mmCIF file with all atom_site columns, C-alpha atoms in Angstrom:
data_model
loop_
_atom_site.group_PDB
_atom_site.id
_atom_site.type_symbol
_atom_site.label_atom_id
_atom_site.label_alt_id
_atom_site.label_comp_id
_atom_site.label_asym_id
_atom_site.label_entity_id
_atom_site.label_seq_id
_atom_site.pdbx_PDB_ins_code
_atom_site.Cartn_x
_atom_site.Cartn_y
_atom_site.Cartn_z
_atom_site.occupancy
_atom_site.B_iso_or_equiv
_atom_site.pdbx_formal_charge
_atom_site.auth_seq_id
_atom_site.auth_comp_id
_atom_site.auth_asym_id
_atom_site.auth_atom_id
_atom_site.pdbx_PDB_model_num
ATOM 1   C CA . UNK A 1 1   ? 17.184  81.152  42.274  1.00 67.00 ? 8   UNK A CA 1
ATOM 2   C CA . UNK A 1 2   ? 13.498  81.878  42.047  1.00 73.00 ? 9   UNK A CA 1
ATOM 3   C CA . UNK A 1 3   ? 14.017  84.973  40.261  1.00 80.00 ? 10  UNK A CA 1
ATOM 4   C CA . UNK A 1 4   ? 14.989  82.631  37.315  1.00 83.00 ? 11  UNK A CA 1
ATOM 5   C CA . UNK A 1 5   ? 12.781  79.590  37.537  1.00 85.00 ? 12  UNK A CA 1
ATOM 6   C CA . UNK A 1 6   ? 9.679   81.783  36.265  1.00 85.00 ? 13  UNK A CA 1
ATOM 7   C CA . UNK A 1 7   ? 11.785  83.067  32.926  1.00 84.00 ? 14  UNK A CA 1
ATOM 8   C CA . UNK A 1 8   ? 13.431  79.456  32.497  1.00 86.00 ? 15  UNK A CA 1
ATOM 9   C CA . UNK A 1 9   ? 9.842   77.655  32.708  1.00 86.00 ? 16  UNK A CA 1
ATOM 10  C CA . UNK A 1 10  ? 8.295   80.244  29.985  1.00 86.00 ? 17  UNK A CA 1
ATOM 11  C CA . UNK A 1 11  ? 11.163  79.913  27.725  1.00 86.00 ? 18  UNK A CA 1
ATOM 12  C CA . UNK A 1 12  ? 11.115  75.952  27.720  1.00 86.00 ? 19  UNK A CA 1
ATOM 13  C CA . UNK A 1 13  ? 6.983   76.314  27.295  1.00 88.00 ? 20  UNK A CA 1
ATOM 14  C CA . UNK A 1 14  ? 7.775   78.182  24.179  1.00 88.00 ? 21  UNK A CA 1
ATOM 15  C CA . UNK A 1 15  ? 10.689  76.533  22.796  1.00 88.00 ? 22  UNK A CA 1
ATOM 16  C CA . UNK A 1 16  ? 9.694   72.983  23.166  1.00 87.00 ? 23  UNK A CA 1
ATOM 17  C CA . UNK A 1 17  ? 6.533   73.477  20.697  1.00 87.00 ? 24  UNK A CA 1
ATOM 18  C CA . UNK A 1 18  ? 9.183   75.469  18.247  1.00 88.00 ? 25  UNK A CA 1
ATOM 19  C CA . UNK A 1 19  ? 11.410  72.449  18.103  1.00 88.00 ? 26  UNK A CA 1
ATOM 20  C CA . UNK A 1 20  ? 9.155   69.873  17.906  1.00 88.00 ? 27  UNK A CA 1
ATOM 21  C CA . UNK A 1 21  ? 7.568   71.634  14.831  1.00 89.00 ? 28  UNK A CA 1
ATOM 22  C CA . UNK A 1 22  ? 10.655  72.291  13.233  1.00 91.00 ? 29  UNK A CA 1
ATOM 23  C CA . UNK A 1 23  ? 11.629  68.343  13.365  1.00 92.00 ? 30  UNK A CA 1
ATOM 24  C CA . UNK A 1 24  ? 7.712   67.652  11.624  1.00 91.00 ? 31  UNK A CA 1
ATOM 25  C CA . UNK A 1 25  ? 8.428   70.110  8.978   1.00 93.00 ? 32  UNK A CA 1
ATOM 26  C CA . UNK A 1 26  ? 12.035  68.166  8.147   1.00 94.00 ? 33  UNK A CA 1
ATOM 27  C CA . UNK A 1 27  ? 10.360  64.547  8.201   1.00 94.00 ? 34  UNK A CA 1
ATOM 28  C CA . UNK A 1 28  ? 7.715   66.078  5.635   1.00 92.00 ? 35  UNK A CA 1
ATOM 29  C CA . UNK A 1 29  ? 10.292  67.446  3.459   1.00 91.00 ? 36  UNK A CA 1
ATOM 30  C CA . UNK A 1 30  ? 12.340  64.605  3.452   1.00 93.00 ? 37  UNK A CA 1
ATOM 31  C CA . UNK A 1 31  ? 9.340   62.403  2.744   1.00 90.00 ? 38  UNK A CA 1
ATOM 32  C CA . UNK A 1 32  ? 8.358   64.948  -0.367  1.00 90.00 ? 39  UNK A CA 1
ATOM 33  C CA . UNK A 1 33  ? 12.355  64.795  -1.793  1.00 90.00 ? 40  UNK A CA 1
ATOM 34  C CA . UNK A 1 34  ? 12.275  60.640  -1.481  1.00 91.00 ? 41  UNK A CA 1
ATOM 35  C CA . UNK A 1 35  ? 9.015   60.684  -3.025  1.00 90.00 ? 42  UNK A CA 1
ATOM 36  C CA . UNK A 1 36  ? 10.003  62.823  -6.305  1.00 88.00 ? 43  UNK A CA 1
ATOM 37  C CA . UNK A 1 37  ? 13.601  61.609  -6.476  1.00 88.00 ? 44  UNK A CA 1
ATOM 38  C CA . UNK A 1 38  ? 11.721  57.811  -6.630  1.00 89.00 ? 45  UNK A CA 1
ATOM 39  C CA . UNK A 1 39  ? 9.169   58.653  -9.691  1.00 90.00 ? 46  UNK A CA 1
ATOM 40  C CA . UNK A 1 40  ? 9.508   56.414  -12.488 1.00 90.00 ? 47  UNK A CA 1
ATOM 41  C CA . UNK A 1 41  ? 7.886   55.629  -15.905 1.00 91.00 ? 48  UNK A CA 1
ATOM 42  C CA . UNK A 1 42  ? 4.299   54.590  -15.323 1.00 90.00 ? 49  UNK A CA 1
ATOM 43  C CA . UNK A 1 43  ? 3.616   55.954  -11.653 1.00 92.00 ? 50  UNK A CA 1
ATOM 44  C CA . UNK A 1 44  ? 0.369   57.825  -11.235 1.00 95.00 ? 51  UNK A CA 1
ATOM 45  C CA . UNK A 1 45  ? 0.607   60.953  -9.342  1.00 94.00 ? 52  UNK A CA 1
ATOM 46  C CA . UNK A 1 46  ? -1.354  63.721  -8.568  1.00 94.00 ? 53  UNK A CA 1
ATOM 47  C CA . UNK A 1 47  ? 0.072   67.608  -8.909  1.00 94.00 ? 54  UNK A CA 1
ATOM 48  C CA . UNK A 1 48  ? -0.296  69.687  -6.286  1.00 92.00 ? 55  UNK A CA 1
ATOM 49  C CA . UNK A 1 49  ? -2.846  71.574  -8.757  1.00 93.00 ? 56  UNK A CA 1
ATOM 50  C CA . UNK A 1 50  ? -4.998  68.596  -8.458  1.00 93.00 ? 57  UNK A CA 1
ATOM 51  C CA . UNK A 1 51  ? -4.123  67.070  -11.827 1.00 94.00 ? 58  UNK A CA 1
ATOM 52  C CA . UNK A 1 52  ? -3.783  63.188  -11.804 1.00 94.00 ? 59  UNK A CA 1
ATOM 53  C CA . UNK A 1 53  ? -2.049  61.701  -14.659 1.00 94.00 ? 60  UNK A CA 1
ATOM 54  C CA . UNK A 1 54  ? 0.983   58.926  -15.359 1.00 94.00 ? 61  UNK A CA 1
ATOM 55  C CA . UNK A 1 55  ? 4.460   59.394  -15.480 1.00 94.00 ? 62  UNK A CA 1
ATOM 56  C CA . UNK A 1 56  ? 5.394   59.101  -19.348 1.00 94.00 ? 63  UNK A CA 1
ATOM 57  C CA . UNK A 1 57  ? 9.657   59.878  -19.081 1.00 92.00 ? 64  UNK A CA 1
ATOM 58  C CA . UNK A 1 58  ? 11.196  60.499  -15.611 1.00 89.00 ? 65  UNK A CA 1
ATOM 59  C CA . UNK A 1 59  ? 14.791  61.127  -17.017 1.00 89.00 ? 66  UNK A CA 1
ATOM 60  C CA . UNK A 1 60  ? 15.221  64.908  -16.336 1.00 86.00 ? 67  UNK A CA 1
ATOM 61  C CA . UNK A 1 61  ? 16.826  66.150  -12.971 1.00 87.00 ? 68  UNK A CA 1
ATOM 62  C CA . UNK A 1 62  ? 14.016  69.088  -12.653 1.00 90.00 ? 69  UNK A CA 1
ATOM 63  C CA . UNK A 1 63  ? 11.506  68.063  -15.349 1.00 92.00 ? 70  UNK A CA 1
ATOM 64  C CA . UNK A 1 64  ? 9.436   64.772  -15.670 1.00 93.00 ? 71  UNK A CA 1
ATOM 65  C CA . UNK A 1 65  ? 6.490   64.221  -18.658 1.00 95.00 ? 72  UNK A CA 1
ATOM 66  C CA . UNK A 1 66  ? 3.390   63.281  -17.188 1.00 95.00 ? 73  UNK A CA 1
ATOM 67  C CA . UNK A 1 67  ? 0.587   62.121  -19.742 1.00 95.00 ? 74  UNK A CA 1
ATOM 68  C CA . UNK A 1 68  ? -2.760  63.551  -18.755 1.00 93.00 ? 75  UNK A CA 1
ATOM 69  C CA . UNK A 1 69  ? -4.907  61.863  -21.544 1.00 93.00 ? 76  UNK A CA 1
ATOM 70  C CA . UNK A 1 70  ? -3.834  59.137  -24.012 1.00 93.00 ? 77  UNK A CA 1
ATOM 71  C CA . UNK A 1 71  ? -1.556  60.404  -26.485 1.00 92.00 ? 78  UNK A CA 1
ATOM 72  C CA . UNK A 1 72  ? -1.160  63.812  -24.382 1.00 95.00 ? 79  UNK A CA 1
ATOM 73  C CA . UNK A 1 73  ? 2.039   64.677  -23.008 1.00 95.00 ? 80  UNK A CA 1
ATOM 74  C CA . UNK A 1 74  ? 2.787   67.908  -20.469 1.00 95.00 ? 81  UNK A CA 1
ATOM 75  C CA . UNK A 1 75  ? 6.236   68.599  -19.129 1.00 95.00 ? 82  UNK A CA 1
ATOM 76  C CA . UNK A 1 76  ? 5.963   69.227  -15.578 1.00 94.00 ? 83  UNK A CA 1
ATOM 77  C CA . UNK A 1 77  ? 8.359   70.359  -13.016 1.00 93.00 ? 84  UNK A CA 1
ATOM 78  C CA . UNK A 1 78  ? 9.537   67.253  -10.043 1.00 92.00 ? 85  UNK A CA 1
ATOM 79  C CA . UNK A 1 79  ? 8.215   69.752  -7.130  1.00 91.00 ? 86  UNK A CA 1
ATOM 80  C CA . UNK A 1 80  ? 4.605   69.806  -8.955  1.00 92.00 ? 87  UNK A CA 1
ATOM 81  C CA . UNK A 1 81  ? 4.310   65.911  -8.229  1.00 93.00 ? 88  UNK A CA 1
ATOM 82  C CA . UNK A 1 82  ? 2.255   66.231  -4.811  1.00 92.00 ? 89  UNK A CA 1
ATOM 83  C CA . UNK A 1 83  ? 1.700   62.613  -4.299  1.00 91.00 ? 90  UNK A CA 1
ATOM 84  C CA . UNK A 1 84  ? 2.001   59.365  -5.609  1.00 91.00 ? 91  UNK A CA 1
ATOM 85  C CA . UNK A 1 85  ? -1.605  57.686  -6.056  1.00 90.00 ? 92  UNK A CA 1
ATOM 86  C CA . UNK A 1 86  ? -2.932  54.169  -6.992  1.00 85.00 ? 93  UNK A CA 1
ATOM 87  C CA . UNK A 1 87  ? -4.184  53.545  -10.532 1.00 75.00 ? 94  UNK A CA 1
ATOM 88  C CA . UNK A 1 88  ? -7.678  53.227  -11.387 1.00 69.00 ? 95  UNK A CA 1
ATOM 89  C CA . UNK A 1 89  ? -8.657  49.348  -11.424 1.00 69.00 ? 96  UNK A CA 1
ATOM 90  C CA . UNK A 1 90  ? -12.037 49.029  -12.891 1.00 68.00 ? 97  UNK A CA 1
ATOM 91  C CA . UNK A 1 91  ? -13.763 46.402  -11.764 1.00 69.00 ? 98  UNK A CA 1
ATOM 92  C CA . UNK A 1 92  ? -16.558 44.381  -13.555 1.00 68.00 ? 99  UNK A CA 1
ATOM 93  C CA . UNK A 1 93  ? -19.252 46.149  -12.169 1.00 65.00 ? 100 UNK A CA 1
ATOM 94  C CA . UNK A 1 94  ? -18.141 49.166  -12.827 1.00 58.00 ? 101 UNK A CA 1
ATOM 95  C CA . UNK A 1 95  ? -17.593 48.147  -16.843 1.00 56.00 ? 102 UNK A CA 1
ATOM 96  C CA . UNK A 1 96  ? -21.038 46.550  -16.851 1.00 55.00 ? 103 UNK A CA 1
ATOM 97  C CA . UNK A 1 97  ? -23.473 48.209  -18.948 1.00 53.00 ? 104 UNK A CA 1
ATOM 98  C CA . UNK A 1 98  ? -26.272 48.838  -16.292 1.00 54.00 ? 105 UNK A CA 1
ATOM 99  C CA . UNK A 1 99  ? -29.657 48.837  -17.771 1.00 54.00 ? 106 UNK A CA 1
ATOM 100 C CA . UNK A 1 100 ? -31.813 51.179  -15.712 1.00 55.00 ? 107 UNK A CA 1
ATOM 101 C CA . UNK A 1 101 ? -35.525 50.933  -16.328 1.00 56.00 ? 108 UNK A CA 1
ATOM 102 C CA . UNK A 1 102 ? -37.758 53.442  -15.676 1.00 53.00 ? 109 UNK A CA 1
ATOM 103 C CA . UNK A 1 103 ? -40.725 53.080  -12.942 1.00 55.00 ? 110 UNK A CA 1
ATOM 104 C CA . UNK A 1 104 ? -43.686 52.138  -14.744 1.00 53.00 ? 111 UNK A CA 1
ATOM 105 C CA . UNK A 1 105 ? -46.433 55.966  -15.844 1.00 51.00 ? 112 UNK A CA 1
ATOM 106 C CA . UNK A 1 106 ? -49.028 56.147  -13.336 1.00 51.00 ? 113 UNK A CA 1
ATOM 107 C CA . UNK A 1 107 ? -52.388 56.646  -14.712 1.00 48.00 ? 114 UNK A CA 1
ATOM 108 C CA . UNK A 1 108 ? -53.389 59.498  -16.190 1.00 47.00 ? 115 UNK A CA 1
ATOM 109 C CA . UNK A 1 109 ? -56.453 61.785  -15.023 1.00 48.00 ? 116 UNK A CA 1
ATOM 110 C CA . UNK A 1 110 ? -59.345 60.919  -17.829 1.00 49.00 ? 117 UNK A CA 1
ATOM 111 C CA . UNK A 1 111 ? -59.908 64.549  -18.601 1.00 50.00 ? 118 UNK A CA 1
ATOM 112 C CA . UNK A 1 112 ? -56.745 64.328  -20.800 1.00 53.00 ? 119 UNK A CA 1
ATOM 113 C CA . UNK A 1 113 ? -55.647 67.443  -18.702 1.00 52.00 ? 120 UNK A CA 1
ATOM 114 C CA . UNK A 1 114 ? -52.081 65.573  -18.857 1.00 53.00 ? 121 UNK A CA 1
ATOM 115 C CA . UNK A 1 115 ? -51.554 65.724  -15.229 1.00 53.00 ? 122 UNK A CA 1
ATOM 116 C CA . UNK A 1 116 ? -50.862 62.622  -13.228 1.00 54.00 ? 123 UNK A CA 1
ATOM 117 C CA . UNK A 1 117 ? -52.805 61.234  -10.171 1.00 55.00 ? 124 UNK A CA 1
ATOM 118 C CA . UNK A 1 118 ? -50.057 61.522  -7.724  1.00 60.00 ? 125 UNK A CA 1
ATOM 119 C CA . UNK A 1 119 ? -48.962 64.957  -8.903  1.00 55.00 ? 126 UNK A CA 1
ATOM 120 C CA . UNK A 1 120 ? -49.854 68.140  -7.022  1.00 58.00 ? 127 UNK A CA 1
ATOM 121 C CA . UNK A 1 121 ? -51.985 70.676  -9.205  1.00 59.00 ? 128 UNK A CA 1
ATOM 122 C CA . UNK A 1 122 ? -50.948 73.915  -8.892  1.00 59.00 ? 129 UNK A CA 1
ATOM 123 C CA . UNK A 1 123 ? -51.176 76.910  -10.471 1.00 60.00 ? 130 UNK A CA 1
ATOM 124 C CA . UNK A 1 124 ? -48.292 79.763  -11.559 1.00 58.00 ? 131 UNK A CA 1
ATOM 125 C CA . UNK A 1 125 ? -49.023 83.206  -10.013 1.00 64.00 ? 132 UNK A CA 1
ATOM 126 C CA . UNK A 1 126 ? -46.901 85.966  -11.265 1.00 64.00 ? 133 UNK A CA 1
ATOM 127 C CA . UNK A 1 127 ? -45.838 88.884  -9.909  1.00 65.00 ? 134 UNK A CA 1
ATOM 128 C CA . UNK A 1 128 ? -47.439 92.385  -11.272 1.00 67.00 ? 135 UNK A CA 1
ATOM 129 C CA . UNK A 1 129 ? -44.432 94.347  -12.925 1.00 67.00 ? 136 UNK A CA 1
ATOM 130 C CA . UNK A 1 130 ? -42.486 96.498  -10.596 1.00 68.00 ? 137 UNK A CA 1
ATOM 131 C CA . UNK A 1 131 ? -43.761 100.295 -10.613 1.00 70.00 ? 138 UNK A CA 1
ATOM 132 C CA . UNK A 1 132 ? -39.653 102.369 -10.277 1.00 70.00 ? 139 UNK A CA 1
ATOM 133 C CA . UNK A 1 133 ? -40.594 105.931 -8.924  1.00 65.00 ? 140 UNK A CA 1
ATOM 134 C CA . UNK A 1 134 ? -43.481 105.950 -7.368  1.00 58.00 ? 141 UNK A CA 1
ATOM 135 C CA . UNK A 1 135 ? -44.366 105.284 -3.730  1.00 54.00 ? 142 UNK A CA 1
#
Protein backbone atom coordinates (compact mmCIF):
# COMPACT_ATOMS: atom_id res chain seq x y z
CA UNK A 1 0.00 0.00 0.00
CA UNK A 2 2.86 2.36 0.63
CA UNK A 3 4.54 1.46 -2.44
CA UNK A 4 1.65 3.45 -4.12
CA UNK A 5 0.82 6.34 -1.85
CA UNK A 6 4.23 8.14 -2.95
CA UNK A 7 3.26 7.81 -6.97
CA UNK A 8 -0.57 8.60 -6.18
CA UNK A 9 0.41 11.87 -4.06
CA UNK A 10 2.86 13.16 -7.03
CA UNK A 11 0.39 12.49 -9.66
CA UNK A 12 -2.55 14.42 -7.83
CA UNK A 13 0.29 17.38 -7.06
CA UNK A 14 0.64 17.57 -10.75
CA UNK A 15 -2.70 17.04 -12.05
CA UNK A 16 -4.66 19.24 -9.81
CA UNK A 17 -2.69 22.53 -11.10
CA UNK A 18 -3.32 21.00 -14.88
CA UNK A 19 -7.03 20.96 -14.31
CA UNK A 20 -7.56 23.88 -12.58
CA UNK A 21 -5.76 25.77 -15.46
CA UNK A 22 -7.52 24.13 -18.05
CA UNK A 23 -11.07 25.26 -16.43
CA UNK A 24 -9.39 29.26 -16.34
CA UNK A 25 -8.47 28.98 -19.89
CA UNK A 26 -12.37 27.81 -20.82
CA UNK A 27 -14.00 30.69 -18.59
CA UNK A 28 -11.61 33.17 -20.60
CA UNK A 29 -12.61 31.85 -23.84
CA UNK A 30 -16.05 31.77 -23.18
CA UNK A 31 -15.91 35.30 -21.82
CA UNK A 32 -13.92 36.42 -25.27
CA UNK A 33 -16.83 34.44 -27.63
CA UNK A 34 -19.84 36.31 -25.44
CA UNK A 35 -17.99 39.40 -25.73
CA UNK A 36 -17.59 39.41 -29.75
CA UNK A 37 -20.83 37.55 -30.45
CA UNK A 38 -22.50 40.77 -28.25
CA UNK A 39 -20.77 43.77 -30.39
CA UNK A 40 -23.15 46.08 -31.79
CA UNK A 41 -23.30 49.39 -33.77
CA UNK A 42 -21.68 52.10 -31.69
CA UNK A 43 -19.58 50.00 -29.05
CA UNK A 44 -16.03 51.17 -28.55
CA UNK A 45 -13.51 48.51 -28.49
CA UNK A 46 -10.05 48.15 -28.50
CA UNK A 47 -8.11 45.48 -31.02
CA UNK A 48 -5.86 43.36 -29.68
CA UNK A 49 -3.25 45.55 -31.80
CA UNK A 50 -4.05 48.33 -29.52
CA UNK A 51 -6.34 50.22 -31.89
CA UNK A 52 -9.46 51.82 -30.19
CA UNK A 53 -12.18 52.82 -32.43
CA UNK A 54 -16.32 52.38 -32.68
CA UNK A 55 -18.21 49.78 -34.08
CA UNK A 56 -19.70 51.30 -37.45
CA UNK A 57 -21.80 47.79 -38.91
CA UNK A 58 -21.72 44.58 -36.79
CA UNK A 59 -23.79 42.50 -39.37
CA UNK A 60 -21.11 40.03 -40.68
CA UNK A 61 -20.62 36.54 -38.95
CA UNK A 62 -16.57 36.94 -39.16
CA UNK A 63 -16.20 40.62 -40.15
CA UNK A 64 -17.40 43.81 -38.26
CA UNK A 65 -16.45 47.72 -39.57
CA UNK A 66 -14.92 49.57 -36.95
CA UNK A 67 -14.44 53.44 -37.67
CA UNK A 68 -11.05 54.59 -36.46
CA UNK A 69 -11.43 58.38 -37.34
CA UNK A 70 -14.59 60.23 -38.47
CA UNK A 71 -15.53 59.33 -41.82
CA UNK A 72 -12.86 56.31 -41.76
CA UNK A 73 -14.02 52.92 -42.01
CA UNK A 74 -11.64 49.52 -41.62
CA UNK A 75 -13.09 46.06 -41.89
CA UNK A 76 -11.83 44.08 -39.14
CA UNK A 77 -12.07 40.50 -38.28
CA UNK A 78 -14.63 39.59 -34.75
CA UNK A 79 -11.40 37.79 -33.06
CA UNK A 80 -9.37 41.26 -33.48
CA UNK A 81 -11.97 42.95 -30.99
CA UNK A 82 -9.83 42.44 -27.66
CA UNK A 83 -12.09 44.29 -25.40
CA UNK A 84 -14.94 46.32 -25.09
CA UNK A 85 -13.97 49.89 -23.56
CA UNK A 86 -15.92 53.00 -22.31
CA UNK A 87 -16.20 56.04 -24.58
CA UNK A 88 -14.36 59.10 -24.06
CA UNK A 89 -16.64 61.66 -22.00
CA UNK A 90 -14.98 64.96 -22.02
CA UNK A 91 -15.64 66.83 -19.34
CA UNK A 92 -15.68 70.71 -19.03
CA UNK A 93 -12.39 71.03 -17.85
CA UNK A 94 -10.96 69.15 -20.13
CA UNK A 95 -12.77 71.37 -23.17
CA UNK A 96 -11.77 74.56 -21.37
CA UNK A 97 -9.33 76.58 -23.12
CA UNK A 98 -6.61 76.85 -20.33
CA UNK A 99 -4.70 80.01 -20.50
CA UNK A 100 -1.21 79.32 -19.19
CA UNK A 101 0.87 82.37 -18.44
CA UNK A 102 4.29 82.40 -18.35
CA UNK A 103 6.39 83.22 -14.99
CA UNK A 104 7.27 86.70 -15.13
CA UNK A 105 11.70 87.38 -16.95
CA UNK A 106 13.93 87.79 -14.14
CA UNK A 107 16.21 90.64 -14.46
CA UNK A 108 18.73 90.76 -16.69
CA UNK A 109 22.61 91.21 -15.82
CA UNK A 110 23.32 95.13 -16.85
CA UNK A 111 26.26 94.20 -18.99
CA UNK A 112 23.69 93.25 -21.70
CA UNK A 113 25.69 89.88 -21.73
CA UNK A 114 21.98 88.35 -22.11
CA UNK A 115 22.39 85.99 -19.32
CA UNK A 116 19.97 85.93 -16.45
CA UNK A 117 20.71 86.35 -12.66
CA UNK A 118 19.59 82.99 -11.62
CA UNK A 119 21.26 81.20 -14.52
CA UNK A 120 24.54 79.32 -14.14
CA UNK A 121 27.42 80.76 -16.45
CA UNK A 122 29.24 78.32 -18.00
CA UNK A 123 31.35 77.88 -20.62
CA UNK A 124 31.45 75.06 -23.74
CA UNK A 125 34.77 73.12 -23.80
CA UNK A 126 35.26 70.97 -26.78
CA UNK A 127 37.00 68.11 -27.32
CA UNK A 128 40.41 68.28 -29.56
CA UNK A 129 39.67 66.10 -32.78
CA UNK A 130 40.44 62.48 -32.43
CA UNK A 131 44.10 61.57 -33.79
CA UNK A 132 43.08 57.52 -35.75
CA UNK A 133 46.59 55.76 -35.97
CA UNK A 134 48.72 56.96 -33.78
CA UNK A 135 49.42 55.99 -30.17
Amino acid sequence: MQQLLLPLLLVLVLAVPLVMSTRKQKKQQAAQQDLQSSLSAGDRVMTTSGLYGTVADASGDNTIDIEIAPGVVTTWLRLAVREKVEPVVETEEDSADEVVEAPAEESIIESGSGIKDDEPQTTAQVAPPLEHGKK
